[in-house]
mmCIF file of C-alpha atoms in Angstrom:
data_model
loop_
_atom_site.group_PDB
_atom_site.id
_atom_site.type_symbol
_atom_site.label_atom_id
_atom_site.label_comp_id
_atom_site.label_asym_id
_atom_site.label_seq_id
_atom_site.Cartn_x
_atom_site.Cartn_y
_atom_site.Cartn_z
ATOM 1 C CA MET A 1 48.281 68.297 98.497
ATOM 2 C CA ALA A 2 50.576 67.924 101.483
ATOM 3 C CA ARG A 3 47.548 67.914 103.757
ATOM 4 C CA GLN A 4 45.983 64.833 102.204
ATOM 5 C CA PRO A 5 48.453 62.054 103.001
ATOM 6 C CA ARG A 6 48.629 63.234 106.565
ATOM 7 C CA GLN A 7 44.906 62.845 106.818
ATOM 8 C CA ALA A 8 44.985 59.201 105.694
ATOM 9 C CA GLU A 9 47.744 58.743 108.274
ATOM 10 C CA THR A 10 45.420 60.092 110.980
ATOM 11 C CA VAL A 11 42.566 57.786 110.020
ATOM 12 C CA TRP A 12 45.002 54.872 109.965
ATOM 13 C CA ASN A 13 46.353 55.767 113.404
ATOM 14 C CA GLN A 14 42.897 56.126 114.890
ATOM 15 C CA SER A 15 41.404 52.945 113.511
ATOM 16 C CA GLU A 16 41.449 49.644 115.330
ATOM 17 C CA LYS A 17 44.032 47.156 114.100
ATOM 18 C CA VAL A 18 44.063 43.413 113.805
ATOM 19 C CA ASN A 19 47.166 41.328 113.974
ATOM 20 C CA ALA A 20 48.744 41.287 110.503
ATOM 21 C CA GLU A 21 49.565 37.603 110.796
ATOM 22 C CA LEU A 22 46.038 36.670 111.749
ATOM 23 C CA PHE A 23 44.854 38.594 108.708
ATOM 24 C CA ALA A 24 47.408 36.997 106.388
ATOM 25 C CA PHE A 25 46.666 33.495 107.707
ATOM 26 C CA THR A 26 42.904 33.912 107.490
ATOM 27 C CA TYR A 27 43.147 35.067 103.918
ATOM 28 C CA GLY A 28 45.594 32.276 103.111
ATOM 29 C CA ALA A 29 43.266 29.681 104.627
ATOM 30 C CA LEU A 30 40.410 31.084 102.573
ATOM 31 C CA VAL A 31 42.349 30.880 99.320
ATOM 32 C CA VAL A 32 43.544 27.324 100.020
ATOM 33 C CA LYS A 33 40.026 26.232 100.939
ATOM 34 C CA LEU A 34 38.708 27.654 97.676
ATOM 35 C CA ILE A 35 41.408 25.872 95.691
ATOM 36 C CA LYS A 36 40.407 22.580 97.346
ATOM 37 C CA GLU A 37 36.702 23.064 96.792
ATOM 38 C CA LEU A 38 36.545 24.524 93.322
ATOM 39 C CA GLU A 39 37.593 22.601 90.280
ATOM 40 C CA SER A 40 39.742 25.168 88.505
ATOM 41 C CA LEU A 41 42.010 28.076 89.356
ATOM 42 C CA THR A 42 39.977 30.311 87.041
ATOM 43 C CA LYS A 43 36.950 29.642 89.263
ATOM 44 C CA VAL A 44 39.038 30.459 92.346
ATOM 45 C CA ASN A 45 40.059 33.769 90.783
ATOM 46 C CA GLU A 46 36.452 34.543 89.919
ATOM 47 C CA THR A 47 35.213 33.678 93.386
ATOM 48 C CA LEU A 48 37.868 35.813 95.073
ATOM 49 C CA GLU A 49 36.971 38.700 92.782
ATOM 50 C CA GLN A 50 33.252 38.341 93.538
ATOM 51 C CA MET A 51 33.951 38.250 97.291
ATOM 52 C CA GLY A 52 36.000 41.388 96.922
ATOM 53 C CA TYR A 53 33.240 43.043 94.938
ATOM 54 C CA ASN A 54 30.732 42.363 97.700
ATOM 55 C CA ILE A 55 33.153 43.889 100.196
ATOM 56 C CA GLY A 56 33.894 46.879 97.961
ATOM 57 C CA VAL A 57 30.298 48.001 97.502
ATOM 58 C CA ARG A 58 29.993 48.316 101.290
ATOM 59 C CA LEU A 59 33.490 49.441 102.126
ATOM 60 C CA ILE A 60 33.309 52.488 99.870
ATOM 61 C CA ASP A 61 30.812 54.228 102.156
ATOM 62 C CA ASP A 62 32.968 53.528 105.185
ATOM 63 C CA PHE A 63 35.892 55.017 103.324
ATOM 64 C CA LEU A 64 34.071 58.096 102.041
ATOM 65 C CA SER A 65 32.370 58.866 105.343
ATOM 66 C CA LYS A 66 35.692 58.939 107.186
ATOM 67 C CA ASN A 67 38.054 60.365 104.594
ATOM 68 C CA ASP A 68 37.652 63.715 102.952
ATOM 69 C CA VAL A 69 38.648 62.813 99.403
ATOM 70 C CA ASN A 70 37.650 64.042 96.012
ATOM 71 C CA CYS A 71 36.519 61.382 93.547
ATOM 72 C CA GLU A 72 35.214 63.517 90.725
ATOM 73 C CA GLU A 73 38.051 63.182 88.243
ATOM 74 C CA LEU A 74 39.672 59.868 87.435
ATOM 75 C CA LYS A 75 43.100 61.130 88.481
ATOM 76 C CA ASP A 76 41.776 62.109 91.927
ATOM 77 C CA THR A 77 39.966 58.798 92.231
ATOM 78 C CA ALA A 78 43.149 56.880 91.449
ATOM 79 C CA ASP A 79 45.069 58.931 94.020
ATOM 80 C CA ALA A 80 42.335 58.402 96.600
ATOM 81 C CA ILE A 81 42.569 54.625 96.138
ATOM 82 C CA ALA A 82 46.357 54.477 96.152
ATOM 83 C CA LYS A 83 47.228 56.991 98.857
ATOM 84 C CA HIS A 84 44.166 56.796 101.095
ATOM 85 C CA GLY A 85 42.337 53.538 100.466
ATOM 86 C CA PHE A 86 45.371 51.272 100.642
ATOM 87 C CA LYS A 87 46.757 53.246 103.575
ATOM 88 C CA VAL A 88 43.571 53.085 105.640
ATOM 89 C CA TYR A 89 42.784 49.410 105.041
ATOM 90 C CA LEU A 90 46.153 47.742 104.431
ATOM 91 C CA GLY A 91 48.628 50.212 105.902
ATOM 92 C CA ILE A 92 50.551 50.573 102.650
ATOM 93 C CA THR A 93 50.504 53.088 99.823
ATOM 94 C CA CYS A 94 50.808 52.470 96.110
ATOM 95 C CA ASP A 95 52.192 54.480 93.253
ATOM 96 C CA VAL A 96 49.824 55.543 90.536
ATOM 97 C CA VAL A 97 50.672 55.402 86.862
ATOM 98 C CA MET A 98 48.006 57.051 84.745
ATOM 99 C CA GLY A 99 47.264 55.688 81.291
ATOM 100 C CA ASP A 100 47.459 57.984 78.286
ATOM 101 C CA ASP A 101 43.782 58.118 77.425
ATOM 102 C CA GLN A 102 42.377 58.933 80.890
ATOM 103 C CA LYS A 103 40.549 55.623 80.855
ATOM 104 C CA GLU A 104 42.993 53.505 82.759
ATOM 105 C CA PHE A 105 45.526 53.617 85.522
ATOM 106 C CA SER A 106 47.846 51.217 87.271
ATOM 107 C CA LEU A 107 48.521 50.830 90.965
ATOM 108 C CA ILE A 108 52.037 49.681 91.752
ATOM 109 C CA MET A 109 52.480 47.865 95.057
ATOM 110 C CA THR A 110 55.920 46.974 96.297
ATOM 111 C CA ASP A 111 54.864 45.725 99.684
ATOM 112 C CA ASN A 112 51.790 43.676 100.538
ATOM 113 C CA PRO A 113 50.882 42.360 104.003
ATOM 114 C CA MET A 114 48.675 39.694 102.437
ATOM 115 C CA THR A 115 51.497 37.906 100.680
ATOM 116 C CA GLU A 116 54.182 38.186 103.332
ATOM 117 C CA TYR A 117 54.500 34.432 103.949
ATOM 118 C CA VAL A 118 53.309 33.204 100.586
ATOM 119 C CA GLU A 119 55.436 31.233 98.178
ATOM 120 C CA MET A 120 53.618 29.999 95.123
ATOM 121 C CA ARG A 121 53.808 26.333 94.281
ATOM 122 C CA GLU A 122 54.456 25.092 90.809
ATOM 123 C CA GLY A 123 51.376 24.627 88.700
ATOM 124 C CA TYR A 124 49.562 27.536 90.341
ATOM 125 C CA GLY A 125 50.654 30.021 87.703
ATOM 126 C CA GLU A 126 47.095 30.882 86.832
ATOM 127 C CA LEU A 127 46.119 31.802 90.375
ATOM 128 C CA CYS A 128 45.803 35.515 91.161
ATOM 129 C CA TYR A 129 46.368 35.272 94.882
ATOM 130 C CA CYS A 130 45.310 38.822 95.663
ATOM 131 C CA ASN A 131 42.374 38.918 93.300
ATOM 132 C CA ILE A 132 40.134 39.950 96.182
ATOM 133 C CA ILE A 133 41.747 43.411 96.020
ATOM 134 C CA CYS A 134 40.712 43.703 92.369
ATOM 135 C CA GLY A 135 37.156 42.904 93.404
ATOM 136 C CA VAL A 136 37.170 45.474 96.181
ATOM 137 C CA ILE A 137 38.342 48.182 93.782
ATOM 138 C CA ARG A 138 35.764 47.221 91.157
ATOM 139 C CA GLY A 139 32.962 47.190 93.749
ATOM 140 C CA ALA A 140 33.988 50.538 95.183
ATOM 141 C CA LEU A 141 34.228 52.147 91.737
ATOM 142 C CA GLN A 142 30.867 50.652 90.811
ATOM 143 C CA MET A 143 29.226 52.592 93.637
ATOM 144 C CA LEU A 144 30.780 55.774 92.249
ATOM 145 C CA LYS A 145 29.178 54.873 88.905
ATOM 146 C CA TYR A 146 32.400 53.801 87.220
ATOM 147 C CA GLU A 147 32.022 50.568 85.288
ATOM 148 C CA SER A 148 35.487 49.059 85.431
ATOM 149 C CA LYS A 149 37.673 46.055 84.784
ATOM 150 C CA VAL A 150 40.415 45.397 87.311
ATOM 151 C CA SER A 151 43.156 42.812 86.995
ATOM 152 C CA ILE A 152 46.590 41.940 88.286
ATOM 153 C CA VAL A 153 49.089 42.232 85.452
ATOM 154 C CA ARG A 154 52.319 41.819 87.379
ATOM 155 C CA ASP A 155 52.727 39.899 90.585
ATOM 156 C CA THR A 156 55.656 39.607 93.008
ATOM 157 C CA LEU A 157 54.485 36.055 93.711
ATOM 158 C CA LYS A 158 55.257 35.255 90.107
ATOM 159 C CA ASN A 159 58.760 36.694 90.277
ATOM 160 C CA ASP A 160 57.916 40.141 88.930
ATOM 161 C CA ASP A 161 59.640 43.017 90.702
ATOM 162 C CA CYS A 162 56.385 44.548 91.880
ATOM 163 C CA THR A 163 52.661 43.915 91.884
ATOM 164 C CA GLU A 164 50.734 45.933 89.362
ATOM 165 C CA ILE A 165 46.968 46.229 89.478
ATOM 166 C CA LYS A 166 45.515 47.601 86.293
ATOM 167 C CA VAL A 167 42.191 49.431 86.379
ATOM 168 C CA THR A 168 40.387 50.088 83.098
ATOM 169 C CA ILE A 169 37.302 52.286 83.139
ATOM 170 C CA LEU A 170 34.716 50.970 80.709
ATOM 171 C CA SER A 171 32.075 53.656 81.192
ATOM 172 C CA ARG A 172 30.725 56.148 83.653
ATOM 173 C CA LYS A 173 27.058 56.745 84.235
ATOM 174 C CA VAL A 174 26.061 59.947 85.937
ATOM 175 C CA ASP A 175 22.494 60.581 87.083
ATOM 176 C CA GLU A 176 21.182 63.501 85.196
ATOM 177 C CA TYR A 177 17.805 64.812 84.343
ATOM 178 C CA GLU A 178 17.262 64.404 80.623
ATOM 179 C CA PRO A 179 14.559 66.604 79.151
ATOM 180 C CA ASP A 180 12.224 65.039 76.575
ATOM 181 C CA GLU A 181 13.004 65.534 72.924
ATOM 182 C CA GLY A 182 11.804 68.913 71.732
ATOM 183 C CA ALA A 183 11.026 70.137 75.242
ATOM 184 C CA MET B 1 14.987 70.746 118.017
ATOM 185 C CA HIS B 2 14.686 68.060 115.360
ATOM 186 C CA TYR B 3 11.462 66.805 113.817
ATOM 187 C CA ASN B 4 12.345 64.038 111.378
ATOM 188 C CA PHE B 5 15.304 62.176 110.029
ATOM 189 C CA PHE B 6 15.197 60.201 106.799
ATOM 190 C CA ILE B 7 17.549 58.123 104.702
ATOM 191 C CA VAL B 8 16.668 57.716 101.034
ATOM 192 C CA ASN B 9 18.599 55.233 98.900
ATOM 193 C CA LYS B 10 20.026 55.938 95.468
ATOM 194 C CA ILE B 11 16.901 54.896 93.600
ATOM 195 C CA GLY B 12 14.632 57.144 95.669
ATOM 196 C CA LEU B 13 13.223 54.677 98.188
ATOM 197 C CA LEU B 14 12.947 55.632 101.811
ATOM 198 C CA ILE B 15 14.985 53.096 103.769
ATOM 199 C CA TYR B 16 15.005 54.662 107.218
ATOM 200 C CA GLU B 17 12.775 57.069 109.049
ATOM 201 C CA ARG B 18 12.889 58.430 112.555
ATOM 202 C CA LYS B 19 10.339 60.684 114.211
ATOM 203 C CA PHE B 20 11.120 63.039 117.032
ATOM 204 C CA PRO B 21 8.559 64.640 119.385
ATOM 205 C CA GLY B 22 6.576 67.414 117.711
ATOM 206 C CA CYS B 23 6.968 66.155 114.157
ATOM 207 C CA ALA B 24 4.197 66.085 111.567
ATOM 208 C CA GLN B 25 2.142 62.901 111.506
ATOM 209 C CA LEU B 26 3.011 61.082 108.300
ATOM 210 C CA ASP B 27 1.528 57.760 107.281
ATOM 211 C CA SER B 28 3.415 55.156 105.304
ATOM 212 C CA SER B 29 2.267 56.344 101.869
ATOM 213 C CA ASP B 30 3.257 59.913 102.765
ATOM 214 C CA LEU B 31 6.695 58.598 103.581
ATOM 215 C CA ILE B 32 7.060 56.800 100.261
ATOM 216 C CA ARG B 33 5.951 59.970 98.504
ATOM 217 C CA PHE B 34 8.441 61.966 100.534
ATOM 218 C CA GLY B 35 11.363 59.797 99.451
ATOM 219 C CA ALA B 36 10.433 60.046 95.787
ATOM 220 C CA THR B 37 9.808 63.813 95.972
ATOM 221 C CA LEU B 38 13.100 64.439 97.681
ATOM 222 C CA SER B 39 15.014 62.525 95.002
ATOM 223 C CA ALA B 40 13.222 64.387 92.226
ATOM 224 C CA LEU B 41 13.815 67.757 93.893
ATOM 225 C CA HIS B 42 17.462 66.924 94.320
ATOM 226 C CA LEU B 43 17.878 66.050 90.661
ATOM 227 C CA LEU B 44 15.883 69.032 89.424
ATOM 228 C CA SER B 45 17.671 71.535 91.610
ATOM 229 C CA ALA B 46 20.907 70.394 89.977
ATOM 230 C CA VAL B 47 19.335 71.066 86.570
ATOM 231 C CA VAL B 48 18.186 74.605 87.435
ATOM 232 C CA THR B 49 21.537 75.572 88.959
ATOM 233 C CA PRO B 50 22.880 78.573 86.997
ATOM 234 C CA SER B 51 25.840 77.669 84.815
ATOM 235 C CA GLY B 52 29.218 78.269 86.378
ATOM 236 C CA LEU B 53 28.118 77.081 89.798
ATOM 237 C CA LYS B 54 28.700 73.620 91.179
ATOM 238 C CA LYS B 55 25.690 71.408 90.512
ATOM 239 C CA SER B 56 25.433 69.962 93.966
ATOM 240 C CA GLY B 57 21.665 69.433 94.001
ATOM 241 C CA LEU B 58 19.352 70.177 96.905
ATOM 242 C CA LYS B 59 21.200 71.008 100.098
ATOM 243 C CA MET B 60 18.939 73.069 102.293
ATOM 244 C CA ILE B 61 15.382 74.346 102.385
ATOM 245 C CA SER B 62 14.922 77.155 104.871
ATOM 246 C CA SER B 63 11.626 78.639 105.965
ATOM 247 C CA LYS B 64 10.136 80.485 108.924
ATOM 248 C CA PHE B 65 8.816 77.229 110.329
ATOM 249 C CA PHE B 66 11.425 74.603 109.578
ATOM 250 C CA LYS B 67 14.772 73.879 107.990
ATOM 251 C CA LEU B 68 15.434 70.825 105.834
ATOM 252 C CA CYS B 69 18.983 69.738 105.269
ATOM 253 C CA CYS B 70 19.882 67.129 102.686
ATOM 254 C CA PHE B 71 23.307 65.575 102.484
ATOM 255 C CA GLN B 72 24.045 63.208 99.639
ATOM 256 C CA SER B 73 26.933 60.793 99.883
ATOM 257 C CA PRO B 74 29.065 60.339 96.750
ATOM 258 C CA THR B 75 27.424 56.923 96.399
ATOM 259 C CA GLY B 76 23.977 58.505 96.092
ATOM 260 C CA VAL B 77 22.449 57.861 99.520
ATOM 261 C CA LYS B 78 20.605 60.903 100.877
ATOM 262 C CA PHE B 79 20.503 61.809 104.536
ATOM 263 C CA CYS B 80 17.789 64.293 105.278
ATOM 264 C CA LEU B 81 17.116 66.101 108.524
ATOM 265 C CA VAL B 82 14.124 68.332 109.276
ATOM 266 C CA SER B 83 14.577 70.662 112.236
ATOM 267 C CA ASP B 84 13.345 73.963 113.616
ATOM 268 C CA PRO B 85 14.704 77.129 111.918
ATOM 269 C CA ASN B 86 17.255 77.921 114.642
ATOM 270 C CA THR B 87 19.197 74.689 114.322
ATOM 271 C CA THR B 88 22.807 74.927 113.222
ATOM 272 C CA ASP B 89 25.341 72.335 112.103
ATOM 273 C CA MET B 90 22.701 70.234 110.413
ATOM 274 C CA GLU B 91 24.995 69.110 107.619
ATOM 275 C CA LYS B 92 27.599 68.057 110.131
ATOM 276 C CA MET B 93 25.032 65.877 111.869
ATOM 277 C CA CYS B 94 23.972 64.319 108.579
ATOM 278 C CA LYS B 95 27.612 63.506 107.861
ATOM 279 C CA LYS B 96 27.913 61.925 111.285
ATOM 280 C CA ALA B 97 24.794 59.879 110.530
ATOM 281 C CA TYR B 98 26.537 58.769 107.313
ATOM 282 C CA GLN B 99 29.415 57.441 109.405
ATOM 283 C CA TYR B 100 27.005 55.517 111.635
ATOM 284 C CA TYR B 101 25.274 54.191 108.520
ATOM 285 C CA SER B 102 28.573 52.882 107.183
ATOM 286 C CA ASP B 103 29.485 51.358 110.551
ATOM 287 C CA TYR B 104 26.253 49.951 111.924
ATOM 288 C CA VAL B 105 24.372 49.188 108.738
ATOM 289 C CA LEU B 106 26.768 48.419 105.901
ATOM 290 C CA LYS B 107 29.201 46.442 108.022
ATOM 291 C CA ASN B 108 26.422 44.167 109.172
ATOM 292 C CA PRO B 109 26.684 41.092 106.943
ATOM 293 C CA PHE B 110 22.929 40.509 107.230
ATOM 294 C CA TYR B 111 22.031 43.861 105.754
ATOM 295 C CA GLU B 112 21.074 43.718 102.104
ATOM 296 C CA LEU B 113 21.998 46.811 100.148
ATOM 297 C CA ASP B 114 19.190 49.274 99.387
ATOM 298 C CA GLN B 115 16.756 47.586 101.780
ATOM 299 C CA GLN B 116 14.976 48.914 104.870
ATOM 300 C CA ILE B 117 17.230 49.539 107.861
ATOM 301 C CA ARG B 118 16.077 47.878 111.050
ATOM 302 C CA PHE B 119 18.979 47.591 113.433
ATOM 303 C CA GLU B 120 18.970 48.423 117.125
ATOM 304 C CA GLY B 121 22.586 49.536 117.159
ATOM 305 C CA PHE B 122 21.929 52.080 114.449
ATOM 306 C CA ASP B 123 18.728 53.301 116.149
ATOM 307 C CA ARG B 124 20.643 53.806 119.362
ATOM 308 C CA GLU B 125 23.396 55.865 117.721
ATOM 309 C CA ILE B 126 20.897 58.003 115.811
ATOM 310 C CA GLU B 127 18.977 58.679 119.025
ATOM 311 C CA LYS B 128 22.168 59.676 120.788
ATOM 312 C CA LEU B 129 23.298 61.862 117.902
ATOM 313 C CA PHE B 130 20.116 63.899 117.743
ATOM 314 C CA ALA B 131 19.411 63.946 121.469
ATOM 315 C CA ILE B 132 22.496 65.997 122.327
ATOM 316 C CA LYS B 133 21.151 69.156 120.772
ATOM 317 C CA GLN B 134 17.544 68.821 121.910
#
């Protein structure tokens, strides 16, 4: 196991970086623009999630082609997201808390470059600022044939002590040859 | 020496094909058939795998005249390389091609998932990748 985090570190060190502030500002501008253009915060959340989904379905191949991770069991998949995925793309790692029934897990983030300069205004309680991350995770899991529901349940922007992203696996479809009845 | 390189998407459609000198002449319907056959073979070889072994599906077909290597990404995209029997490191090259696919194809915002790949940047990298060993 000790080998794995080091590997994510290597990929992170080798990859090209963008300025963290540019990234945070661009994302902030995007969120604000959406809030101005769409009528409700629920719609903003949905749009951010959908954008993330579209990113996730493409990003997963980039991730898998450059990181040697095992995504066969849910536990490994959760670790791959928390220790490798977040490290490679955001430079942070999360803690994983597995659910009891092997159908859900939570990712606990204490530090997030996206929200560094963000202070939520009153009346924006419904907004999930980082909902794009939920979308990315759902899209990526979708490509690995996990049907999932991802949501932010605790948020540092809403005065919680950490940000918790909860991933619930609804089903998993695996391609298999099914012989005809009686064959 | 390499003969052909193919990419087949997760539903069994051929989305990329590259011929190298000396390859068999295949017309477009042959190519469609090839993609479908490869997917079926892959699935069936997983079914006939003896119990206790990892059901990884089709990985390599070796004969006196050619070698066919098939690498499937965890997302279900198959990268298939046909070369002469003395070629080594074929899987490594397929994995490299997977990296180029994720960089030059998937990161292009104008590429629609599961559609034909027609990008110069990708063509160039594939040519370079397979030219080294020729």
